[in-house]
Amino acid sequence: MTNFLHSLLLQIPDEFKPWAALTLGAIILVGLVLVHGSGIHSILLFHKRSERRLWLGRPHHFEATTLFATSVFLMLSLHIIGVLVWAFVLAHLGLILKADDAIYFCANAYTTLGYGLVDLDPKWRNISPIIGISGLFTFAWTTSALVGVVTGHNRLLEQLVIEREKQLELRAAARKSVGAVRQQEVDAERTSRMKNEKDHEAGGVRGRFENWREENREIEAMRETERAKIAEIRQKEREDEDKLGPGMPPAK
């Protein structure tokens, strides 16, 4: 296939090859920009939906950082794909013989570095500035999208700090309530034991055994009540944490 395409290009008269290079480059440029735009749109949708989820409920700092890193990586992947597409075309057209040389050349042209260690045939070198123009277009598009992503990420982090403070307050209040319930249970248990000790002194062996069984039942009932109250406090604290997020704010 590569030999066929290369032989097909050789059939183009030399005086038309620069124009053919411009035409070929323009077609690939338009296609890449369209694909890049679709990719950027998909990344922004993904980021917006995930960000909206993080604005609700408990604060998730790690998830927010992971979302930002994922969005940046996906944007970088679009540019890597663009370089590989250019390299694939040049290599399969036979304009650059080695694939790694094609990737190196396209990466330099795409980022407008232009080291010039690998070059095209003079009749086809018009493709080089077209690759550079495609990089300028796509980098500009990515930059504009990245500004929105960074702005949204900063707003999310600011809100997560506020929500984290509220979360810590809720947990501190829950711990205080749990401590109070446990202290009440300890006091009630101590009172029950002291009362039963007096009853033990007044009764015989059988009476003491019955009082001991009754004491254990009372203490177990107290502890069961304590566990139920603690579970209720913790459940309420979790529900309050789930209600922390204010929801996605309107875009500024």
C-alpha positions as protocol buffer text, in pm:
chain_id: "A"
residue {
  index: 1
  type: MET
  ca { x: 0 y: 0 z: 0 }
}
residue {
  index: 2
  type: THR
  ca { x: 283 y: 239 z: 88 }
}
residue {
  index: 3
  type: ASN
  ca { x: 463 y: 166 z: -239 }
}
residue {
  index: 4
  type: PHE
  ca { x: 143 y: 219 z: -436 }
}
residue {
  index: 5
  type: LEU
  ca { x: 73 y: 558 z: -273 }
}
residue {
  index: 6
  type: HIS
  ca { x: 434 y: 665 z: -315 }
}
residue {
  index: 7
  type: SER
  ca { x: 431 y: 569 z: -684 }
}
residue {
  index: 8
  type: LEU
  ca { x: 103 y: 757 z: -724 }
}
residue {
  index: 9
  type: LEU
  ca { x: 262 y: 1073 z: -581 }
}
residue {
  index: 10
  type: LEU
  ca { x: 561 y: 1033 z: -812 }
}
residue {
  index: 11
  type: GLN
  ca { x: 327 y: 1051 z: -1111 }
}
residue {
  index: 12
  type: ILE
  ca { x: 232 y: 1410 z: -1018 }
}
residue {
  index: 13
  type: PRO
  ca { x: 434 y: 1658 z: -1226 }
}
residue {
  index: 14
  type: ASP
  ca { x: 702 y: 1835 z: -1026 }
}
residue {
  index: 15
  type: GLU
  ca { x: 552 y: 2180 z: -1083 }
}
residue {
  index: 16
  type: PHE
  ca { x: 223 y: 2064 z: -927 }
}
residue {
  index: 17
  type: LYS
  ca { x: 371 y: 1883 z: -627 }
}
residue {
  index: 18
  type: PRO
  ca { x: 389 y: 2196 z: -404 }
}
residue {
  index: 19
  type: TRP
  ca { x: 22 y: 2261 z: -474 }
}
residue {
  index: 20
  type: ALA
  ca { x: -60 y: 1896 z: -418 }
}
residue {
  index: 21
  type: ALA
  ca { x: 124 y: 1919 z: -84 }
}
residue {
  index: 22
  type: LEU
  ca { x: -85 y: 2221 z: 16 }
}
residue {
  index: 23
  type: THR
  ca { x: -408 y: 2051 z: -90 }
}
residue {
  index: 24
  type: LEU
  ca { x: -325 y: 1725 z: 86 }
}
residue {
  index: 25
  type: GLY
  ca { x: -216 y: 1910 z: 399 }
}
residue {
  index: 26
  type: ALA
  ca { x: -529 y: 2128 z: 401 }
}
residue {
  index: 27
  type: ILE
  ca { x: -757 y: 1825 z: 379 }
}
residue {
  index: 28
  type: ILE
  ca { x: -581 y: 1649 z: 664 }
}
residue {
  index: 29
  type: LEU
  ca { x: -574 y: 1972 z: 867 }
}
residue {
  index: 30
  type: VAL
  ca { x: -949 y: 2024 z: 838 }
}
residue {
  index: 31
  type: GLY
  ca { x: -1016 y: 1662 z: 930 }
}
residue {
  index: 32
  type: LEU
  ca { x: -786 y: 1676 z: 1231 }
}
residue {
  index: 33
  type: VAL
  ca { x: -934 y: 2003 z: 1356 }
}
residue {
  index: 34
  type: LEU
  ca { x: -1285 y: 1859 z: 1333 }
}
residue {
  index: 35
  type: VAL
  ca { x: -1181 y: 1546 z: 1520 }
}
residue {
  index: 36
  type: HIS
  ca { x: -995 y: 1755 z: 1777 }
}
residue {
  index: 37
  type: GLY
  ca { x: -1298 y: 1978 z: 1828 }
}
residue {
  index: 38
  type: SER
  ca { x: -1522 y: 1675 z: 1881 }
}
residue {
  index: 39
  type: GLY
  ca { x: -1273 y: 1536 z: 2130 }
}
residue {
  index: 40
  type: ILE
  ca { x: -1251 y: 1864 z: 2321 }
}
residue {
  index: 41
  type: HIS
  ca { x: -1630 y: 1886 z: 2332 }
}
residue {
  index: 42
  type: SER
  ca { x: -1653 y: 1531 z: 2471 }
}
residue {
  index: 43
  type: ILE
  ca { x: -1385 y: 1602 z: 2733 }
}
residue {
  index: 44
  type: LEU
  ca { x: -1564 y: 1919 z: 2847 }
}
residue {
  index: 45
  type: LEU
  ca { x: -1893 y: 1730 z: 2876 }
}
residue {
  index: 46
  type: PHE
  ca { x: -1722 y: 1457 z: 3077 }
}
residue {
  index: 47
  type: HIS
  ca { x: -1558 y: 1713 z: 3305 }
}
residue {
  index: 48
  type: LYS
  ca { x: -1877 y: 1912 z: 3355 }
}
residue {
  index: 49
  type: ARG
  ca { x: -2086 y: 1605 z: 3442 }
}
residue {
  index: 50
  type: SER
  ca { x: -1826 y: 1472 z: 3684 }
}
residue {
  index: 51
  type: GLU
  ca { x: -1778 y: 1817 z: 3838 }
}
residue {
  index: 52
  type: ARG
  ca { x: -2153 y: 1851 z: 3889 }
}
residue {
  index: 53
  type: ARG
  ca { x: -2151 y: 1521 z: 4079 }
}
residue {
  index: 54
  type: LEU
  ca { x: -1864 y: 1640 z: 4302 }
}
residue {
  index: 55
  type: TRP
  ca { x: -2052 y: 1961 z: 4386 }
}
residue {
  index: 56
  type: LEU
  ca { x: -2318 y: 1747 z: 4556 }
}
residue {
  index: 57
  type: GLY
  ca { x: -2282 y: 1554 z: 4879 }
}
residue {
  index: 58
  type: ARG
  ca { x: -1963 y: 1496 z: 5071 }
}
residue {
  index: 59
  type: PRO
  ca { x: -1639 y: 1672 z: 4978 }
}
residue {
  index: 60
  type: HIS
  ca { x: -1411 y: 1451 z: 4765 }
}
residue {
  index: 61
  type: HIS
  ca { x: -1075 y: 1625 z: 4722 }
}
residue {
  index: 62
  type: PHE
  ca { x: -898 y: 1324 z: 4573 }
}
residue {
  index: 63
  type: GLU
  ca { x: -1172 y: 1265 z: 4316 }
}
residue {
  index: 64
  type: ALA
  ca { x: -1161 y: 1634 z: 4218 }
}
residue {
  index: 65
  type: THR
  ca { x: -784 y: 1621 z: 4161 }
}
residue {
  index: 66
  type: THR
  ca { x: -817 y: 1295 z: 3968 }
}
residue {
  index: 67
  type: LEU
  ca { x: -1088 y: 1448 z: 3748 }
}
residue {
  index: 68
  type: PHE
  ca { x: -867 y: 1747 z: 3666 }
}
residue {
  index: 69
  type: ALA
  ca { x: -566 y: 1525 z: 3588 }
}
residue {
  index: 70
  type: THR
  ca { x: -780 y: 1299 z: 3369 }
}
residue {
  index: 71
  type: SER
  ca { x: -916 y: 1593 z: 3170 }
}
residue {
  index: 72
  type: VAL
  ca { x: -565 y: 1731 z: 3110 }
}
residue {
  index: 73
  type: PHE
  ca { x: -437 y: 1387 z: 3008 }
}
residue {
  index: 74
  type: LEU
  ca { x: -724 y: 1342 z: 2760 }
}
residue {
  index: 75
  type: MET
  ca { x: -647 y: 1680 z: 2605 }
}
residue {
  index: 76
  type: LEU
  ca { x: -282 y: 1582 z: 2572 }
}
residue {
  index: 77
  type: SER
  ca { x: -389 y: 1254 z: 2411 }
}
residue {
  index: 78
  type: LEU
  ca { x: -574 y: 1445 z: 2140 }
}
residue {
  index: 79
  type: HIS
  ca { x: -250 y: 1621 z: 2041 }
}
residue {
  index: 80
  type: ILE
  ca { x: -53 y: 1297 z: 2048 }
}
residue {
  index: 81
  type: ILE
  ca { x: -313 y: 1143 z: 1820 }
}
residue {
  index: 82
  type: GLY
  ca { x: -282 y: 1442 z: 1587 }
}
residue {
  index: 83
  type: VAL
  ca { x: 96 y: 1397 z: 1562 }
}
residue {
  index: 84
  type: LEU
  ca { x: 56 y: 1024 z: 1500 }
}
residue {
  index: 85
  type: VAL
  ca { x: -200 y: 1086 z: 1225 }
}
residue {
  index: 86
  type: TRP
  ca { x: 38 y: 1321 z: 1044 }
}
residue {
  index: 87
  type: ALA
  ca { x: 325 y: 1075 z: 1089 }
}
residue {
  index: 88
  type: PHE
  ca { x: 110 y: 788 z: 960 }
}
residue {
  index: 89
  type: VAL
  ca { x: 16 y: 984 z: 647 }
}
residue {
  index: 90
  type: LEU
  ca { x: 372 y: 1092 z: 568 }
}
residue {
  index: 91
  type: ALA
  ca { x: 514 y: 745 z: 630 }
}
residue {
  index: 92
  type: HIS
  ca { x: 250 y: 567 z: 420 }
}
residue {
  index: 93
  type: LEU
  ca { x: 285 y: 819 z: 139 }
}
residue {
  index: 94
  type: GLY
  ca { x: 656 y: 743 z: 134 }
}
residue {
  index: 95
  type: LEU
  ca { x: 753 y: 1104 z: 205 }
}
residue {
  index: 96
  type: ILE
  ca { x: 951 y: 992 z: 513 }
}
residue {
  index: 97
  type: LEU
  ca { x: 1080 y: 636 z: 506 }
}
residue {
  index: 98
  type: LYS
  ca { x: 1112 y: 555 z: 877 }
}
residue {
  index: 99
  type: ALA
  ca { x: 815 y: 569 z: 1113 }
}
residue {
  index: 100
  type: ASP
  ca { x: 1017 y: 708 z: 1405 }
}
residue {
  index: 101
  type: ASP
  ca { x: 1160 y: 980 z: 1178 }
}
residue {
  index: 102
  type: ALA
  ca { x: 808 y: 1064 z: 1066 }
}
residue {
  index: 103
  type: ILE
  ca { x: 689 y: 1095 z: 1426 }
}
residue {
  index: 104
  type: TYR
  ca { x: 988 y: 1310 z: 1518 }
}
residue {
  index: 105
  type: PHE
  ca { x: 939 y: 1538 z: 1216 }
}
residue {
  index: 106
  type: CYS
  ca { x: 565 y: 1577 z: 1272 }
}
residue {
  index: 107
  type: ALA
  ca { x: 608 y: 1643 z: 1644 }
}
residue {
  index: 108
  type: ASN
  ca { x: 855 y: 1922 z: 1569 }
}
residue {
  index: 109
  type: ALA
  ca { x: 637 y: 2072 z: 1298 }
}
residue {
  index: 110
  type: TYR
  ca { x: 316 y: 2033 z: 1501 }
}
residue {
  index: 111
  type: THR
  ca { x: 463 y: 2215 z: 1800 }
}
residue {
  index: 112
  type: THR
  ca { x: 643 y: 2466 z: 1569 }
}
residue {
  index: 113
  type: LEU
  ca { x: 982 y: 2379 z: 1724 }
}
residue {
  index: 114
  type: GLY
  ca { x: 1135 y: 2314 z: 1383 }
}
residue {
  index: 115
  type: TYR
  ca { x: 1466 y: 2153 z: 1478 }
}
residue {
  index: 116
  type: GLY
  ca { x: 1514 y: 2048 z: 1116 }
}
residue {
  index: 117
  type: LEU
  ca { x: 1707 y: 1725 z: 1176 }
}
residue {
  index: 118
  type: VAL
  ca { x: 1457 y: 1544 z: 953 }
}
residue {
  index: 119
  type: ASP
  ca { x: 1313 y: 1713 z: 646 }
}
residue {
  index: 120
  type: LEU
  ca { x: 1085 y: 1645 z: 350 }
}
residue {
  index: 121
  type: ASP
  ca { x: 1162 y: 1647 z: -17 }
}
residue {
  index: 122
  type: PRO
  ca { x: 1172 y: 2015 z: -128 }
}
residue {
  index: 123
  type: LYS
  ca { x: 876 y: 1956 z: -359 }
}
residue {
  index: 124
  type: TRP
  ca { x: 662 y: 1835 z: -64 }
}
residue {
  index: 125
  type: ARG
  ca { x: 791 y: 2062 z: 211 }
}
residue {
  index: 126
  type: ASN
  ca { x: 477 y: 2278 z: 194 }
}
residue {
  index: 127
  type: ILE
  ca { x: 317 y: 2014 z: 416 }
}
residue {
  index: 128
  type: SER
  ca { x: 546 y: 2119 z: 702 }
}
residue {
  index: 129
  type: PRO
  ca { x: 386 y: 2464 z: 765 }
}
residue {
  index: 130
  type: ILE
  ca { x: 41 y: 2306 z: 727 }
}
residue {
  index: 131
  type: ILE
  ca { x: 129 y: 2069 z: 1012 }
}
residue {
  index: 132
  type: GLY
  ca { x: 241 y: 2370 z: 1215 }
}
residue {
  index: 133
  type: ILE
  ca { x: -85 y: 2552 z: 1141 }
}
residue {
  index: 134
  type: SER
  ca { x: -284 y: 2248 z: 1253 }
}
residue {
  index: 135
  type: GLY
  ca { x: -89 y: 2251 z: 1579 }
}
residue {
  index: 136
  type: LEU
  ca { x: -160 y: 2622 z: 1628 }
}
residue {
  index: 137
  type: PHE
  ca { x: -532 y: 2567 z: 1570 }
}
residue {
  index: 138
  type: THR
  ca { x: -562 y: 2269 z: 1802 }
}
residue {
  index: 139
  type: PHE
  ca { x: -341 y: 2415 z: 2076 }
}
residue {
  index: 140
  type: ALA
  ca { x: -547 y: 2735 z: 2073 }
}
residue {
  index: 141
  type: TRP
  ca { x: -866 y: 2530 z: 2102 }
}
residue {
  index: 142
  type: THR
  ca { x: -719 y: 2325 z: 2386 }
}
residue {
  index: 143
  type: THR
  ca { x: -599 y: 2637 z: 2566 }
}
residue {
  index: 144
  type: SER
  ca { x: -942 y: 2797 z: 2558 }
}
residue {
  index: 145
  type: ALA
  ca { x: -1098 y: 2475 z: 2689 }
}
residue {
  index: 146
  type: LEU
  ca { x: -828 y: 2435 z: 2953 }
}
residue {
  index: 147
  type: VAL
  ca { x: -899 y: 2784 z: 3088 }
}
residue {
  index: 148
  type: GLY
  ca { x: -1257 y: 2678 z: 3157 }
}
residue {
  index: 149
  type: VAL
  ca { x: -1146 y: 2350 z: 3314 }
}
residue {
  index: 150
  type: VAL
  ca { x: -894 y: 2524 z: 3544 }
}
residue {
  index: 151
  type: THR
  ca { x: -1149 y: 2790 z: 3644 }
}
residue {
  index: 152
  type: GLY
  ca { x: -1409 y: 2527 z: 3727 }
}
residue {
  index: 153
  type: HIS
  ca { x: -1152 y: 2319 z: 3915 }
}
residue {
  index: 154
  type: ASN
  ca { x: -1046 y: 2615 z: 4130 }
}
residue {
  index: 155
  type: ARG
  ca { x: -1407 y: 2700 z: 4214 }
}
residue {
  index: 156
  type: LEU
  ca { x: -1469 y: 2336 z: 4304 }
}
residue {
  index: 157
  type: LEU
  ca { x: -1163 y: 2320 z: 4532 }
}
residue {
  index: 158
  type: GLU
  ca { x: -1269 y: 2639 z: 4712 }
}
residue {
  index: 159
  type: GLN
  ca { x: -1613 y: 2493 z: 4774 }
}
residue {
  index: 160
  type: LEU
  ca { x: -1467 y: 2159 z: 4885 }
}
residue {
  index: 161
  type: VAL
  ca { x: -1259 y: 2337 z: 5150 }
}
residue {
  index: 162
  type: ILE
  ca { x: -1575 y: 2499 z: 5288 }
}
residue {
  index: 163
  type: GLU
  ca { x: -1766 y: 2172 z: 5277 }
}
residue {
  index: 164
  type: ARG
  ca { x: -1477 y: 1990 z: 5445 }
}
residue {
  index: 165
  type: GLU
  ca { x: -1494 y: 2232 z: 5738 }
}
residue {
  index: 166
  type: LYS
  ca { x: -1867 y: 2168 z: 5768 }
}
residue {
  index: 167
  type: GLN
  ca { x: -1806 y: 1794 z: 5749 }
}
residue {
  index: 168
  type: LEU
  ca { x: -1554 y: 1812 z: 6034 }
}
residue {
  index: 169
  type: GLU
  ca { x: -1801 y: 2012 z: 6241 }
}
residue {
  index: 170
  type: LEU
  ca { x: -2072 y: 1751 z: 6182 }
}
residue {
  index: 171
  type: ARG
  ca { x: -1837 y: 1470 z: 6282 }
}
residue {
  index: 172
  type: ALA
  ca { x: -1722 y: 1655 z: 6593 }
}
residue {
  index: 173
  type: ALA
  ca { x: -2084 y: 1712 z: 6695 }
}
residue {
  index: 174
  type: ALA
  ca { x: -2162 y: 1345 z: 6632 }
}
residue {
  index: 175
  type: ARG
  ca { x: -1866 y: 1233 z: 6845 }
}
residue {
  index: 176
  type: LYS
  ca { x: -1979 y: 1463 z: 7124 }
}
residue {
  index: 177
  type: SER
  ca { x: -2333 y: 1322 z: 7109 }
}
residue {
  index: 178
  type: VAL
  ca { x: -2202 y: 965 z: 7106 }
}
residue {
  index: 179
  type: GLY
  ca { x: -1982 y: 1042 z: 7407 }
}
residue {
  index: 180
  type: ALA
  ca { x: -2279 y: 1186 z: 7594 }
}
residue {
  index: 181
  type: VAL
  ca { x: -2492 y: 876 z: 7521 }
}
residue {
  index: 182
  type: ARG
  ca { x: -2215 y: 645 z: 7637 }
}
residue {
  index: 183
  type: GLN
  ca { x: -2164 y: 844 z: 7954 }
}
residue {
  index: 184
  type: GLN
  ca { x: -2537 y: 828 z: 8027 }
}
residue {
  index: 185
  type: GLU
  ca { x: -2529 y: 452 z: 7980 }
}
residue {
  index: 186
  type: VAL
  ca { x: -2227 y: 417 z: 8211 }
}
residue {
  index: 187
  type: ASP
  ca { x: -2399 y: 627 z: 8479 }
}
residue {
  index: 188
  type: ALA
  ca { x: -2723 y: 430 z: 8446 }
}
residue {
  index: 189
  type: GLU
  ca { x: -2534 y: 101 z: 8463 }
}
residue {
  index: 190
  type: ARG
  ca { x: -2345 y: 213 z: 8774 }
}
residue {
  index: 191
  type: THR
  ca { x: -2671 y: 319 z: 8940 }
}
residue {
  index: 192
  type: SER
  ca { x: -2831 y: -15 z: 8855 }
}
residue {
  index: 193
  type: ARG
  ca { x: -2539 y: -212 z: 8999 }
}
residue {
  index: 194
  type: MET
  ca { x: -2541 y: -13 z: 9321 }
}
residue {
  index: 195
  type: LYS
  ca { x: -2914 y: -70 z: 9362 }
}
residue {
  index: 196
  type: ASN
  ca { x: -2882 y: -442 z: 9300 }
}
residue {
  index: 197
  type: GLU
  ca { x: -2593 y: -470 z: 9548 }
}
residue {
  index: 198
  type: LYS
  ca { x: -2827 y: -347 z: 9821 }
}
residue {
  index: 199
  type: ASP
  ca { x: -3093 y: -597 z: 9711 }
}
residue {
  index: 200
  type: HIS
  ca { x: -2834 y: -877 z: 9718 }
}
residue {
  index: 201
  type: GLU
  ca { x: -2758 y: -809 z: 10084 }
}
residue {
  index: 202
  type: ALA
  ca { x: -3125 y: -843 z: 10181 }
}
residue {
  index: 203
  type: GLY
  ca { x: -3200 y: -1168 z: 9995 }
}
residue {
  index: 204
  type: GLY
  ca { x: -3079 y: -1526 z: 10024 }
}
residue {
  index: 205
  type: VAL
  ca { x: -2881 y: -1725 z: 9771 }
}
residue {
  index: 206
  type: ARG
  ca { x: -3179 y: -1778 z: 9542 }
}
residue {
  index: 207
  type: GLY
  ca { x: -3278 y: -1415 z: 9569 }
}
residue {
  index: 208
  type: ARG
  ca { x: -2926 y: -1301 z: 9492 }
}
residue {
  index: 209
  type: PHE
  ca { x: -2919 y: -1523 z: 9183 }
}
residue {
  index: 210
  type: GLU
  ca { x: -3249 y: -1382 z: 9061 }
}
residue {
  index: 211
  type: ASN
  ca { x: -3131 y: -1029 z: 9128 }
}
residue {
  index: 212
  type: TRP
  ca { x: -2810 y: -1100 z: 8938 }
}
residue {
  index: 213
  type: ARG
  ca { x: -3005 y: -1227 z: 8634 }
}
residue {
  index: 214
  type: GLU
  ca { x: -3235 y: -927 z: 8649 }
}
residue {
  index: 215
  type: GLU
  ca { x: -2936 y: -695 z: 8674 }
}
residue {
  index: 216
  type: ASN
  ca { x: -2780 y: -851 z: 8363 }
}
residue {
  index: 217
  type: ARG
  ca { x: -3105 y: -814 z: 8171 }
}
residue {
  index: 218
  type: GLU
  ca { x: -3132 y: -447 z: 8268 }
}
residue {
  index: 219
  type: ILE
  ca { x: -2772 y: -377 z: 8175 }
}
residue {
  index: 220
  type: GLU
  ca { x: -2809 y: -554 z: 7840 }
}
residue {
  index: 221
  type: ALA
  ca { x: -3125 y: -352 z: 7769 }
}
residue {
  index: 222
  type: MET
  ca { x: -2936 y: -31 z: 7855 }
}
residue {
  index: 223
  type: ARG
  ca { x: -2651 y: -125 z: 7623 }
}
residue {
  index: 224
  type: GLU
  ca { x: -2893 y: -214 z: 7344 }
}
residue {
  index: 225
  type: THR
  ca { x: -3060 y: 125 z: 7385 }
}
residue {
  index: 226
  type: GLU
  ca { x: -2716 y: 288 z: 7380 }
}
residue {
  index: 227
  type: ARG
  ca { x: -2622 y: 109 z: 7056 }
}
residue {
  index: 228
  type: ALA
  ca { x: -2949 y: 213 z: 6894 }
}
residue {
  index: 229
  type: LYS
  ca { x: -2901 y: 577 z: 6990 }
}
residue {
  index: 230
  type: ILE
  ca { x: -2540 y: 577 z: 6864 }
}
residue {
  index: 231
  type: ALA
  ca { x: -2648 y: 416 z: 6538 }
}
residue {
  index: 232
  type: GLU
  ca { x: -2918 y: 682 z: 6501 }
}
residue {
  index: 233
  type: ILE
  ca { x: -2667 y: 963 z: 6567 }
}
residue {
  index: 234
  type: ARG
  ca { x: -2420 y: 827 z: 6313 }
}
residue {
  index: 235
  type: GLN
  ca { x: -2692 y: 769 z: 6055 }
}
residue {
  index: 236
  type: LYS
  ca { x: -2810 y: 1128 z: 6093 }
}
residue {
  index: 237
  type: GLU
  ca { x: -2451 y: 1251 z: 6064 }
}
residue {
  index: 238
  type: ARG
  ca { x: -2405 y: 1057 z: 5738 }
}
residue {
  index: 239
  type: GLU
  ca { x: -2732 y: 1196 z: 5601 }
}
residue {
  index: 240
  type: ASP
  ca { x: -2625 y: 1549 z: 5692 }
}
residue {
  index: 241
  type: GLU
  ca { x: -2291 y: 1495 z: 5514 }
}
residue {
  index: 242
  type: ASP
  ca { x: -2473 y: 1378 z: 5203 }
}
residue {
  index: 243
  type: LYS
  ca { x: -2665 y: 1708 z: 5202 }
}
residue {
  index: 244
  type: LEU
  ca { x: -2354 y: 1926 z: 5226 }
}
residue {
  index: 245
  type: GLY
  ca { x: -2305 y: 2016 z: 4859 }
}
residue {
  index: 246
  type: PRO
  ca { x: -2485 y: 2331 z: 4741 }
}
residue {
  index: 247
  type: GLY
  ca { x: -2520 y: 2201 z: 4385 }
}
residue {
  index: 248
  type: MET
  ca { x: -2353 y: 2319 z: 4066 }
}
residue {
  index: 249
  type: PRO
  ca { x: -2328 y: 2700 z: 4071 }
}
residue {
  index: 250
  type: PRO
  ca { x: -2420 y: 2901 z: 3762 }
}
residue {
  index: 251
  type: ALA
  ca { x: -2134 y: 2967 z: 3523 }
}
residue {
  index: 252
  type: LYS
  ca { x: -1979 y: 3310 z: 3556 }
}
